[in-house]
Amino acid sequence: MTTAVPTYHALKVDAQKCIGCTHCMTSCPTEAIRIRNGLAVIEQKRCVDCGRCMRKCPAKAIFVEQDDLDKIKSFKYRVVLFPSVMIGQFPENYSEDQIYAALLKIGFTHVYEVEQPIGFLKESIRESCKKDKDHRPHISTFCPSIVRLIRIRYPSLAENLIHCKAPHDLGAHFALEQLMAQGANRDEIGLFYVTPCIAKMSAVKSPLGEKESIVNGIINMNELYNKVRKNISTKEAPDTSDQRATLTRDGILWSLTRGEARHFGERSMAIDGIHNVVKFLERLENEEVPDIDFLELRACDQSCAGGNLLSGNRFLTSERLERRAKRYQPAIKFKNHPIQEMAATLKPKLALDAIKPNPVFILDQDREKALEKMSKMQRIICFLPGIDCGACGAPNCQALAEDMVNQKAKMSDCVFLQQTWQEENKISTSKALKNMEKKWGKDRFKADCNKRGRRNEGF
Amino acid sequence: MELNFSIEGGDFTQAGQASSRVKAVLKQLGVNTKCIKSIVIALYEAEVNVVAHAYKGWINIQIDKDKIRIVITDEGPGIPDIGKAMEEGFSTASKKVREMGFGAGMGLPNMKKNTDELNIETVVGESTTVTMVNYF
């Protein structure tokens, strides 16, 4: 177990690699990024860890911190806990047994897929929805980015979030219970969660409402994939199917789009892609949406198959998982399975306290001051060109105005305004250039034939 | 602070523009979420009413530290019987409007339910002015 950091964010900017372009800034769904001194700066309070910026960065300057794989050596029982999408990344000529064998070869002693036994989570969600009939649609807490997004940007919908944890909690408790039943001590067990995305990384490091994270380490799926590819062989591998004894069709499909939605409510919807989710939540907040029972919302396109720490093509991953799922029994077939004895132990561990909103877009805690700032913003907007070019280091004119009233930017940050001011002799040319350098770095405007932006993209 | 919008009758894609903007502003002012919800619902209904029934309309919004006052004025047919219009399910919307999913006769009742003060002034055949006040 590791102590949880209250608001851990996995995304970091590498100052050596960042070229101070605007791609990350304009792709951020919560306007959390600004450019200062030629570098991207992520405002932690606004970041929801969706990883859009990392995907967009042409210089690969946005990265995630991760735990060292060597950390596993200090445990007697070394558990690798991975979501089913991991299997979907491999070409079909590698069997499940071969992938499992490679994981054992790397140094793990036990292999667990987080989605087993998913039936418990399914029942917990169903029970939680039944208990709370007042807040519909019920919104899944599966995707940590979405949970953060709702907390900061759609506080009125926080009540709709289901009081249930995610599959990685289920998988972790399941593995622990099984190993302890076999006689292992808790401190001998090292749980290592393989994450398909940045958001889950943050969610595991700072779990909602808990002081400790249940896992001992987090492994970037990309990294592990490379390690497995190095250690995998196409020779016949020992039969490890007993380790997947409680894996179900429902579990394998769980992290794909409609994986949850198909199970709950008469009317359910599944939306993937954070920008799509934002558009939908705006409507939901205005009650412009019909009567829906259950909402599955995922930040990545194609849900976890499109996770930002996966290396495979999201559509191929999805397809392989769908085919894999067909070989497994549906969860309902496990109704009388001996695994049910664990229900009483595991299900209570999946309960989550109500998730509190955490609105971060408020201009000022003092209403009067907020109102003053808002009026000021309205006046500032009149002078800005409305081009949303990003040359001021803010994603759009509205955001710049907001920064200004919060004393984080000046009128002269707008390159167009500055140009007009020069024309009117209100500001000297050298002062104007200095202003620009403050935003974009000192050497930014020197001739350099190797300057990198996102050129030739799309050809 | 003050916000102004204008609405064209018949353009349903436009309905919701003012309420979305107002929502964003109230959120930044830190107004209670339940209160924002009521205001947004009432204003959206009002916008739809103008689009569905009138030729054109104007919205004027005044936001103070403790209340919001919304005045919607339109050029349109007016409301011949306000009492009746306030009944749930009563609607004069055309078949075309109903087919688009509007005109269920819940507009005015919903506005009443979601505002602290609602005042309607109307001249049949000329115009309607709706004033809504919500206290934060």
Coordinates of C-alpha atoms in Angstrom, one line a residue:
Chain A
M1 CA 0.0 0.0 0.0
T2 CA 1.1 3.5 -0.7
T3 CA 0.0 6.7 0.9
A4 CA -2.4 8.6 -1.3
V5 CA -1.6 12.1 -2.6
P6 CA -4.8 14.2 -2.3
T7 CA -4.7 15.6 -5.8
Y8 CA -2.1 13.8 -7.7
H9 CA -1.7 14.6 -11.4
A10 CA 0.3 12.3 -13.6
L11 CA 0.9 14.7 -16.5
K12 CA 4.2 16.6 -16.5
V13 CA 5.8 18.9 -19.0
D14 CA 9.5 18.3 -20.0
A15 CA 11.0 21.7 -20.1
Q16 CA 13.9 20.4 -22.3
K17 CA 11.6 19.1 -25.0
C18 CA 8.7 21.5 -24.9
I19 CA 8.9 23.8 -27.9
G20 CA 6.2 26.2 -26.7
C21 CA 3.7 25.7 -29.5
T22 CA 0.0 25.9 -28.8
H23 CA -1.3 22.4 -29.7
C24 CA -1.7 21.1 -26.2
M25 CA -3.3 24.4 -25.1
T26 CA -6.0 24.4 -27.7
S27 CA -6.9 20.8 -27.3
C28 CA -7.5 20.9 -23.5
P29 CA -11.2 20.5 -22.7
T30 CA -10.9 22.4 -19.4
E31 CA -8.6 25.2 -20.6
A32 CA -6.0 24.2 -18.1
I33 CA -2.9 25.0 -20.2
R34 CA -1.2 28.3 -20.7
I35 CA 2.2 29.1 -22.4
R36 CA 4.6 31.0 -20.1
N37 CA 8.2 31.7 -21.0
G38 CA 8.0 29.5 -24.0
L39 CA 6.8 26.5 -22.1
A40 CA 3.4 24.8 -21.5
V41 CA 2.2 25.1 -18.0
I42 CA -0.6 22.9 -16.7
E43 CA -2.9 24.3 -14.1
Q44 CA -3.3 21.4 -11.7
K45 CA -6.7 22.4 -10.3
R46 CA -8.3 22.3 -13.8
C47 CA -6.5 19.3 -15.2
V48 CA -8.7 16.2 -15.5
D49 CA -5.9 13.9 -16.7
C50 CA -7.6 13.1 -20.0
G51 CA -4.3 13.2 -21.8
R52 CA -5.5 15.1 -24.9
C53 CA -2.5 17.4 -24.6
M54 CA -0.1 14.5 -24.5
R55 CA -1.6 13.1 -27.7
K56 CA -1.4 16.4 -29.5
C57 CA 2.1 17.3 -28.5
P58 CA 4.3 17.2 -31.6
A59 CA 7.5 17.3 -29.5
K60 CA 6.5 14.5 -27.1
A61 CA 7.2 16.9 -24.2
I62 CA 4.2 15.9 -22.1
F63 CA 4.9 12.8 -20.2
V64 CA 3.8 10.7 -17.2
E65 CA 5.8 9.8 -14.2
Q66 CA 5.8 6.1 -13.5
D67 CA 7.0 3.6 -10.9
D68 CA 10.1 1.6 -11.5
L69 CA 9.4 -2.0 -12.5
D70 CA 12.3 -3.1 -10.3
K71 CA 10.1 -2.2 -7.3
I72 CA 8.4 -5.5 -7.7
K73 CA 11.5 -7.4 -6.5
S74 CA 10.9 -6.4 -2.9
F75 CA 7.8 -8.5 -2.6
K76 CA 7.3 -12.2 -2.2
Y77 CA 4.0 -12.3 -4.1
R78 CA 4.3 -10.1 -7.1
V79 CA 0.9 -9.5 -8.6
V80 CA 0.4 -7.9 -12.0
L81 CA -3.1 -6.5 -12.3
F82 CA -4.0 -5.5 -15.8
P83 CA -7.2 -4.5 -17.6
S84 CA -8.4 -6.8 -20.4
V85 CA -7.6 -4.2 -23.1
M86 CA -3.9 -5.1 -22.6
I87 CA -4.5 -8.5 -24.3
G88 CA -6.3 -6.7 -27.2
Q89 CA -3.1 -4.9 -28.1
F90 CA -1.2 -8.0 -29.1
P91 CA -1.4 -9.4 -32.6
E92 CA -3.7 -12.5 -32.7
N93 CA -0.8 -14.9 -33.3
Y94 CA 0.1 -14.5 -29.6
S95 CA -2.2 -16.6 -27.4
E96 CA -3.4 -15.6 -23.9
D97 CA -1.2 -18.3 -22.5
Q98 CA 1.9 -16.9 -24.2
I99 CA 1.2 -13.4 -22.9
Y100 CA 0.7 -14.7 -19.4
A101 CA 3.9 -16.8 -19.7
A102 CA 5.8 -13.7 -20.7
L103 CA 4.5 -11.7 -17.7
L104 CA 5.6 -14.5 -15.3
K105 CA 9.0 -14.5 -17.1
I106 CA 9.4 -10.8 -16.4
G107 CA 9.2 -11.5 -12.7
F108 CA 5.6 -11.5 -11.6
T109 CA 4.3 -14.5 -9.6
H110 CA 0.6 -14.0 -10.1
V111 CA -1.4 -12.7 -13.1
Y112 CA -4.8 -11.1 -12.6
E113 CA -7.1 -9.3 -15.1
V114 CA -9.0 -6.6 -13.2
E115 CA -12.4 -7.4 -14.7
Q116 CA -12.7 -10.7 -12.9
P117 CA -15.2 -11.3 -11.3
I118 CA -17.1 -8.5 -12.8
G119 CA -20.5 -9.9 -11.7
F120 CA -20.0 -8.3 -8.2
L121 CA -19.4 -4.9 -9.6
K122 CA -22.4 -5.3 -11.9
E123 CA -24.6 -6.2 -8.9
S124 CA -23.2 -3.3 -6.8
I125 CA -23.9 -0.8 -9.5
R126 CA -27.4 -2.1 -9.9
E127 CA -28.1 -2.0 -6.2
S128 CA -26.6 1.6 -6.0
C129 CA -28.9 2.7 -8.8
K130 CA -31.9 1.1 -7.2
K131 CA -31.2 2.9 -3.9
D132 CA -31.0 6.3 -5.4
K133 CA -34.0 7.0 -7.6
D134 CA -33.9 10.8 -7.3
H135 CA -30.8 11.4 -9.4
R136 CA -31.3 10.2 -12.9
P137 CA -29.6 9.5 -15.2
H138 CA -27.1 7.6 -13.1
I139 CA -23.7 8.4 -14.3
S140 CA -20.9 5.7 -14.2
T141 CA -17.8 6.4 -12.2
F142 CA -15.7 4.1 -14.4
C143 CA -13.6 6.8 -16.1
P144 CA -11.7 8.9 -13.6
S145 CA -11.3 11.8 -16.1
I146 CA -15.1 12.0 -16.4
V147 CA -15.5 12.0 -12.6
R148 CA -13.0 14.8 -12.3
L149 CA -14.6 16.7 -15.2
I150 CA -18.0 16.5 -13.5
R151 CA -16.6 17.6 -10.2
I152 CA -15.0 20.7 -11.5
R153 CA -17.2 21.7 -14.4
Y154 CA -20.6 20.2 -13.9
P155 CA -21.0 20.4 -10.1
S156 CA -24.8 20.0 -10.3
L157 CA -24.3 16.5 -11.8
A158 CA -22.0 15.2 -9.1
E159 CA -25.1 13.8 -7.3
N160 CA -25.8 11.6 -10.3
L161 CA -22.5 9.8 -10.0
I162 CA -23.0 6.2 -9.0
H163 CA -21.6 5.3 -5.5
C164 CA -19.5 2.5 -6.8
K165 CA -15.8 2.0 -7.4
A166 CA -14.1 0.9 -10.6
P167 CA -13.0 -2.5 -11.9
H168 CA -9.4 -1.9 -10.8
D169 CA -10.6 -1.8 -7.2
L170 CA -12.5 -5.0 -7.7
G171 CA -9.5 -6.7 -9.2
A172 CA -7.2 -5.5 -6.5
H173 CA -9.4 -6.7 -3.6
F174 CA -10.1 -10.0 -5.4
A175 CA -6.4 -10.7 -5.8
L176 CA -5.7 -9.8 -2.2
E177 CA -8.5 -11.9 -0.8
Q178 CA -7.4 -14.9 -2.9
L179 CA -3.8 -14.7 -2.0
M180 CA -4.5 -14.1 1.7
A181 CA -6.8 -17.1 1.7
Q182 CA -3.8 -19.1 0.4
G183 CA -1.8 -18.0 3.4
A184 CA 0.0 -14.9 2.2
N185 CA 0.6 -11.9 4.5
R186 CA -0.7 -8.5 3.3
D187 CA 2.8 -7.0 3.5
E188 CA 4.3 -9.8 1.4
I189 CA 1.9 -9.0 -1.5
G190 CA 2.9 -6.4 -4.0
L191 CA 0.0 -5.3 -6.3
F192 CA 1.1 -3.7 -9.5
Y193 CA -1.6 -2.1 -11.6
V194 CA -1.0 -1.7 -15.3
T195 CA -2.8 1.4 -16.5
P196 CA -4.2 2.0 -20.0
C197 CA -4.4 5.7 -19.4
I198 CA -3.1 8.7 -17.4
A199 CA -6.5 9.2 -15.7
K200 CA -6.4 5.8 -14.0
M201 CA -2.9 6.4 -13.0
S202 CA -4.0 9.5 -11.0
A203 CA -7.1 7.8 -9.7
V204 CA -5.0 5.0 -8.3
K205 CA -2.5 7.3 -6.8
S206 CA -5.1 9.5 -5.2
P207 CA -8.3 7.5 -4.8
L208 CA -11.4 9.4 -4.0
G209 CA -12.1 9.5 -0.3
E210 CA -9.3 7.2 0.8
K211 CA -6.1 7.8 2.6
E212 CA -4.2 4.9 1.1
S213 CA -4.0 3.5 -2.4
I214 CA -4.6 -0.2 -2.5
V215 CA -1.9 -0.9 -5.0
N216 CA 1.9 -0.7 -4.4
G217 CA 2.9 0.5 -7.8
I218 CA 1.7 1.6 -11.2
I219 CA 3.0 0.4 -14.5
N220 CA 2.5 2.2 -17.8
M221 CA 0.9 -0.2 -20.2
N222 CA 3.0 1.0 -23.1
E223 CA 6.1 0.1 -21.1
L224 CA 4.9 -3.3 -20.1
Y225 CA 3.8 -4.1 -23.6
N226 CA 7.3 -3.5 -24.8
K227 CA 8.7 -5.7 -22.1
V228 CA 6.3 -8.5 -22.9
R229 CA 7.0 -8.2 -26.6
K230 CA 10.7 -8.7 -25.7
N231 CA 10.0 -11.7 -23.6
I232 CA 7.2 -13.4 -25.4
S233 CA 7.8 -16.5 -27.5
T234 CA 5.5 -18.2 -30.0
K235 CA 6.5 -21.6 -28.7
E236 CA 3.9 -23.6 -26.8
A237 CA 3.2 -22.0 -23.4
P238 CA 1.9 -23.7 -20.2
D239 CA -1.8 -23.7 -19.7
T240 CA -2.7 -20.7 -17.5
S241 CA -6.4 -20.7 -18.1
D242 CA -7.2 -21.5 -14.5
Q243 CA -5.9 -17.9 -13.7
R244 CA -8.8 -16.6 -15.8
A245 CA -11.3 -18.9 -14.3
T246 CA -13.7 -16.1 -13.3
L247 CA -13.2 -13.9 -16.3
T248 CA -16.4 -13.4 -18.2
R249 CA -17.6 -12.0 -21.5
D250 CA -19.1 -9.0 -19.7
G251 CA -15.8 -8.4 -18.0
I252 CA -13.8 -8.4 -21.2
L253 CA -16.2 -6.0 -22.9
W254 CA -16.6 -3.8 -19.8
S255 CA -14.0 -1.2 -20.8
L256 CA -15.1 -0.9 -24.4
T257 CA -17.8 1.5 -25.5
R258 CA -21.3 0.3 -24.4
G259 CA -19.5 -2.3 -22.1
E260 CA -21.4 -0.9 -19.1
A261 CA -24.3 0.7 -20.8
R262 CA -25.6 -2.6 -22.2
H263 CA -26.3 -3.9 -18.7
F264 CA -28.1 -1.1 -16.9
G265 CA -31.5 0.5 -17.2
E266 CA -34.1 0.4 -19.9
R267 CA -32.7 3.5 -21.6
S268 CA -29.0 3.8 -21.4
M269 CA -26.4 5.8 -23.5
A270 CA -22.7 5.4 -24.0
I271 CA -20.6 8.4 -25.1
D272 CA -16.9 8.3 -25.8
G273 CA -14.4 11.1 -26.5
I274 CA -14.2 13.9 -23.9
H275 CA -15.3 16.7 -26.2
N276 CA -18.4 14.7 -27.1
V277 CA -19.0 14.2 -23.4
V278 CA -18.6 17.9 -22.7
K279 CA -21.3 18.7 -25.3
F280 CA -23.6 16.2 -23.9
L281 CA -23.2 17.2 -20.3
E282 CA -24.0 20.8 -21.2
R283 CA -27.3 19.6 -22.5
L284 CA -27.9 17.3 -19.6
E285 CA -27.3 20.1 -17.2
N286 CA -29.9 22.2 -19.0
E287 CA -32.4 19.3 -18.9
E288 CA -32.5 19.3 -22.7
V289 CA -32.1 15.5 -22.6
P290 CA -34.9 12.9 -22.6
D291 CA -35.4 10.5 -19.7
I292 CA -32.4 8.3 -19.5
D293 CA -31.6 5.7 -16.8
F294 CA -27.9 5.2 -17.2
L295 CA -25.0 7.1 -18.7
E296 CA -21.6 5.6 -19.6
L297 CA -19.1 8.4 -20.3
R298 CA -15.5 7.8 -21.3
A299 CA -12.8 10.3 -22.1
C300 CA -11.0 8.4 -24.8
D301 CA -12.4 7.6 -28.3
Q302 CA -13.3 3.9 -28.4
S303 CA -13.1 4.0 -24.6
C304 CA -10.2 2.2 -23.0
A305 CA -9.2 0.6 -26.3
G306 CA -8.2 4.1 -27.2
G307 CA -6.4 4.7 -23.9
N308 CA -3.5 7.1 -24.1
L309 CA -1.0 4.6 -22.8
L310 CA -1.8 1.9 -25.3
S311 CA 0.3 1.3 -28.3
G312 CA -2.1 -0.6 -30.6
N313 CA -4.6 0.8 -33.0
R314 CA -7.8 1.4 -31.0
F315 CA -10.1 -0.2 -33.6
L316 CA -8.0 -3.4 -33.9
T317 CA -7.8 -3.6 -30.1
S318 CA -11.5 -3.3 -29.8
E319 CA -12.0 -6.0 -32.5
R320 CA -9.7 -8.5 -30.9
L321 CA -11.4 -8.0 -27.6
E322 CA -14.8 -8.6 -29.1
R323 CA -13.6 -11.8 -30.6
R324 CA -11.9 -12.8 -27.4
A325 CA -15.1 -12.1 -25.4
K326 CA -17.0 -14.6 -27.5
R327 CA -14.9 -17.4 -26.1
Y328 CA -15.9 -16.6 -22.5
Q329 CA -19.1 -17.3 -20.6
P330 CA -21.4 -14.4 -19.7
A331 CA -21.3 -13.3 -16.1
I332 CA -24.8 -14.7 -15.4
K333 CA -23.5 -18.2 -15.8
F334 CA -21.5 -17.7 -12.6
K335 CA -24.6 -17.4 -10.5
N336 CA -24.0 -20.7 -8.8
H337 CA -20.2 -20.7 -9.1
P338 CA -18.2 -21.2 -5.8
I339 CA -16.9 -17.7 -6.4
Q340 CA -20.2 -16.4 -5.1
E341 CA -18.9 -17.1 -1.5
M342 CA -16.7 -14.1 -1.9
A343 CA -19.6 -11.7 -2.6
A344 CA -20.1 -10.8 1.1
T345 CA -16.4 -9.8 1.4
L346 CA -15.9 -8.1 -1.9
K347 CA -19.1 -6.2 -2.6
P348 CA -18.9 -3.9 0.5
K349 CA -15.4 -2.9 -0.6
L350 CA -16.8 -1.5 -3.8
A351 CA -19.0 1.0 -2.1
L352 CA -18.0 4.6 -2.7
D353 CA -19.0 7.7 -0.6
A354 CA -21.0 10.4 -2.3
I355 CA -18.6 12.3 -4.6
K356 CA -18.5 16.0 -3.8
P357 CA -18.3 18.7 -6.4
N358 CA -15.2 20.8 -6.6
P359 CA -16.0 23.8 -8.9
V360 CA -12.8 25.5 -9.9
F361 CA -14.1 27.9 -12.5
I362 CA -15.5 30.4 -10.0
L363 CA -14.0 33.9 -10.5
D364 CA -14.0 34.8 -6.8
Q365 CA -15.4 33.3 -3.6
D366 CA -16.9 36.7 -2.8
R367 CA -20.0 37.1 -5.1
E368 CA -19.6 40.9 -5.3
K369 CA -16.0 40.6 -6.4
A370 CA -16.9 37.8 -8.9
L371 CA -19.5 40.1 -10.4
E372 CA -17.1 42.9 -10.7
K373 CA -14.6 40.7 -12.4
M374 CA -17.3 39.4 -14.7
S375 CA -18.3 42.9 -15.8
K376 CA -14.6 43.8 -16.3
M377 CA -14.2 40.6 -18.5
Q378 CA -17.1 41.7 -20.6
R379 CA -15.5 45.1 -21.2
I380 CA -12.1 43.6 -22.0
I381 CA -13.7 41.2 -24.5
C382 CA -14.9 44.2 -26.5
F383 CA -11.3 45.1 -27.2
L384 CA -9.9 41.7 -28.0
P385 CA -10.0 40.6 -31.7
G386 CA -11.9 37.3 -31.1
I387 CA -9.5 35.4 -33.4
D388 CA -8.7 32.9 -30.6
C389 CA -5.2 32.6 -32.1
G390 CA -3.4 31.6 -28.9
A391 CA -0.5 34.0 -29.4
C392 CA -1.1 35.5 -26.0
G393 CA -0.4 32.2 -24.4
A394 CA -4.1 31.6 -23.5
P395 CA -6.3 29.2 -25.5
N396 CA -8.8 31.9 -26.6
C397 CA -9.8 35.5 -26.2
Q398 CA -12.3 34.7 -23.5
A399 CA -9.7 32.8 -21.5
L400 CA -7.3 35.7 -21.8
A401 CA -9.9 38.1 -20.5
E402 CA -10.4 35.8 -17.6
D403 CA -6.7 35.6 -16.9
M404 CA -6.5 39.4 -17.0
V405 CA -9.2 39.9 -14.3
N406 CA -7.4 37.3 -12.2
Q407 CA -4.2 39.3 -12.6
K408 CA -2.5 36.5 -14.6
A409 CA -2.3 38.4 -17.9
K410 CA -2.1 41.9 -19.3
M411 CA -3.8 43.7 -22.1
S412 CA -0.5 43.9 -23.9
D413 CA -0.3 40.1 -24.0
C414 CA -2.7 40.3 -27.0
V415 CA -0.4 40.7 -30.0
F416 CA -3.1 42.5 -32.0
L417 CA -3.7 45.0 -29.3
Q418 CA 0.0 45.5 -28.9
Q419 CA 0.3 46.1 -32.6
T420 CA -2.3 48.8 -32.5
W421 CA -0.7 50.4 -29.5
Q422 CA 2.6 50.6 -31.3
E423 CA 0.9 52.3 -34.2
E424 CA -0.6 54.8 -31.7
N425 CA 2.8 55.2 -30.1
K426 CA 1.5 54.0 -26.8
I427 CA 4.2 51.4 -26.5
S428 CA 7.7 51.2 -27.8
T429 CA 8.7 48.5 -30.3
S430 CA 11.4 47.2 -28.0
K431 CA 8.9 47.0 -25.1
A432 CA 6.5 45.1 -27.4
L433 CA 9.2 42.6 -28.3
K434 CA 10.1 42.1 -24.7
N435 CA 6.5 41.3 -24.0
M436 CA 6.5 38.7 -26.7
E437 CA 9.6 37.1 -25.4
K438 CA 8.1 36.8 -22.0
K439 CA 5.4 34.6 -23.4
W440 CA 7.4 32.7 -26.0
G441 CA 10.9 32.5 -24.7
K442 CA 14.0 34.6 -25.5
D443 CA 15.3 32.8 -28.6
R444 CA 12.0 32.1 -30.0
F445 CA 12.1 34.7 -32.8
K446 CA 15.6 34.0 -34.0
A447 CA 16.0 32.3 -37.4
D448 CA 16.2 28.6 -37.0
C449 CA 15.6 26.2 -39.9
N450 CA 15.0 23.2 -37.5
K451 CA 12.2 24.9 -35.7
R452 CA 9.5 22.3 -35.0
G453 CA 5.8 22.8 -35.1
R454 CA 3.3 20.4 -36.4
R455 CA 4.3 20.9 -40.0
N456 CA 3.4 18.5 -42.8
E457 CA 0.8 17.0 -40.6
G458 CA -2.0 15.6 -42.7
F459 CA 0.0 14.7 -45.8
Chain B
M1 CA -23.9 43.2 -15.1
E2 CA -26.0 43.1 -18.2
L3 CA -26.4 40.6 -21.0
N4 CA -28.5 41.1 -24.2
F5 CA -29.6 38.6 -26.8
S6 CA -32.0 38.6 -29.8
I7 CA -34.0 35.7 -31.1
E8 CA -35.4 35.0 -34.6
G9 CA -38.8 33.2 -34.6
G10 CA -38.8 29.8 -36.1
D11 CA -35.1 29.0 -35.7
F12 CA -35.1 26.2 -33.2
T13 CA -31.4 25.7 -33.5
Q14 CA -31.0 29.1 -31.8
A15 CA -33.0 28.2 -28.7
G16 CA -30.7 27.6 -25.8
Q17 CA -28.1 30.1 -26.8
A18 CA -29.0 32.6 -24.0
S19 CA -29.5 30.0 -21.4
S20 CA -26.2 28.4 -22.1
R21 CA -24.4 31.7 -21.8
V22 CA -26.2 32.6 -18.6
K23 CA -25.3 29.2 -17.2
A24 CA -21.6 29.8 -17.9
V25 CA -21.8 33.2 -16.3
L26 CA -23.6 32.1 -13.2
K27 CA -21.2 29.2 -12.7
Q28 CA -18.3 31.6 -12.7
L29 CA -20.1 33.7 -10.2
G30 CA -20.4 30.7 -7.9
V31 CA -24.2 30.7 -7.8
N32 CA -25.8 27.6 -6.1
T33 CA -26.1 24.8 -8.7
K34 CA -29.8 24.1 -8.0
C35 CA -30.5 27.8 -8.5
I36 CA -28.6 27.8 -11.8
K37 CA -30.6 24.8 -13.0
S38 CA -33.9 26.5 -12.3
I39 CA -32.9 29.7 -14.1
V40 CA -31.5 27.8 -17.1
I41 CA -34.7 25.7 -17.4
A42 CA -37.0 28.7 -17.2
L43 CA -34.9 30.7 -19.6
Y44 CA -34.7 27.9 -22.1
E45 CA -38.5 27.5 -22.0
A46 CA -38.8 31.2 -22.6
E47 CA -36.4 31.0 -25.6
V48 CA -38.4 28.1 -27.1
N49 CA -41.6 30.0 -26.6
V50 CA -40.3 33.0 -28.6
V51 CA -38.9 30.7 -31.4
A52 CA -42.1 28.6 -31.5
H53 CA -44.7 31.4 -31.4
A54 CA -43.3 34.8 -32.1
Y55 CA -41.6 36.5 -35.1
K56 CA -38.7 37.9 -33.1
G57 CA -37.7 38.6 -29.6
W58 CA -35.1 40.2 -27.3
I59 CA -33.8 39.1 -24.0
N60 CA -32.4 41.5 -21.4
I61 CA -30.6 40.0 -18.4
Q62 CA -29.6 41.9 -15.3
I63 CA -27.4 40.1 -12.8
D64 CA -26.9 41.5 -9.3
K65 CA -25.1 39.9 -6.4
D66 CA -28.3 38.4 -5.0
K67 CA -30.6 38.1 -7.9
I68 CA -31.1 37.7 -11.7
R69 CA -33.8 39.5 -13.6
I70 CA -34.6 38.3 -17.1
V71 CA -36.9 40.2 -19.4
I72 CA -38.0 38.6 -22.6
T73 CA -39.9 40.8 -25.1
D74 CA -41.3 39.5 -28.4
E75 CA -43.3 40.7 -31.4
G76 CA -45.9 38.0 -31.9
P77 CA -49.4 36.9 -31.5
G78 CA -49.6 37.6 -27.7
I79 CA -51.4 35.3 -25.3
P80 CA -55.2 35.6 -25.4
D81 CA -55.9 33.7 -22.1
I82 CA -53.0 33.7 -19.7
G83 CA -54.9 31.6 -17.1
K84 CA -55.3 28.9 -19.7
A85 CA -51.7 29.1 -20.9
M86 CA -50.6 28.5 -17.3
E87 CA -52.4 25.2 -17.2
E88 CA -50.1 22.1 -17.7
G89 CA -50.7 20.5 -21.1
F90 CA -52.4 23.5 -22.7
S91 CA -50.7 24.5 -25.9
T92 CA -51.4 26.5 -29.0
A93 CA -48.3 25.3 -30.8
S94 CA -48.7 24.3 -34.5
K95 CA -48.5 20.7 -35.6
K96 CA -45.1 21.4 -37.1
V97 CA -43.8 22.7 -33.9
R98 CA -45.1 19.7 -32.0
E99 CA -43.6 17.3 -34.5
M100 CA -40.2 18.8 -33.6
G101 CA -40.8 17.7 -30.0
F102 CA -41.9 21.1 -28.6
G103 CA -45.3 22.5 -27.7
A104 CA -46.2 20.0 -25.0
G105 CA -47.9 22.7 -23.0
M106 CA -45.4 22.8 -20.2
G107 CA -43.6 26.0 -21.1
L108 CA -45.3 28.5 -18.9
P109 CA -46.0 26.1 -16.0
N110 CA -42.3 25.1 -16.1
M111 CA -41.3 28.8 -16.0
K112 CA -43.6 29.4 -13.1
K113 CA -42.2 26.5 -11.2
N114 CA -38.6 27.5 -11.7
T115 CA -38.8 31.2 -10.9
D116 CA -39.3 33.2 -7.8
E117 CA -41.3 35.9 -9.6
L118 CA -43.0 35.6 -12.9
N119 CA -44.9 38.4 -14.6
I120 CA -46.5 38.3 -18.0
E121 CA -47.8 41.3 -19.9
T122 CA -49.3 40.7 -23.3
V123 CA -51.2 42.6 -26.0
V124 CA -53.0 40.1 -28.3
G125 CA -51.8 40.4 -31.8
E126 CA -48.8 42.5 -30.9
S127 CA -46.4 41.4 -28.2
T128 CA -45.6 39.6 -25.0
T129 CA -43.2 40.6 -22.3
V130 CA -42.2 38.1 -19.7
T131 CA -40.3 39.1 -16.6
M132 CA -38.6 36.5 -14.4
V133 CA -36.8 37.0 -11.2
N134 CA -34.7 34.5 -9.3
Y135 CA -33.0 35.1 -6.0
F136 CA -29.7 33.3 -5.5

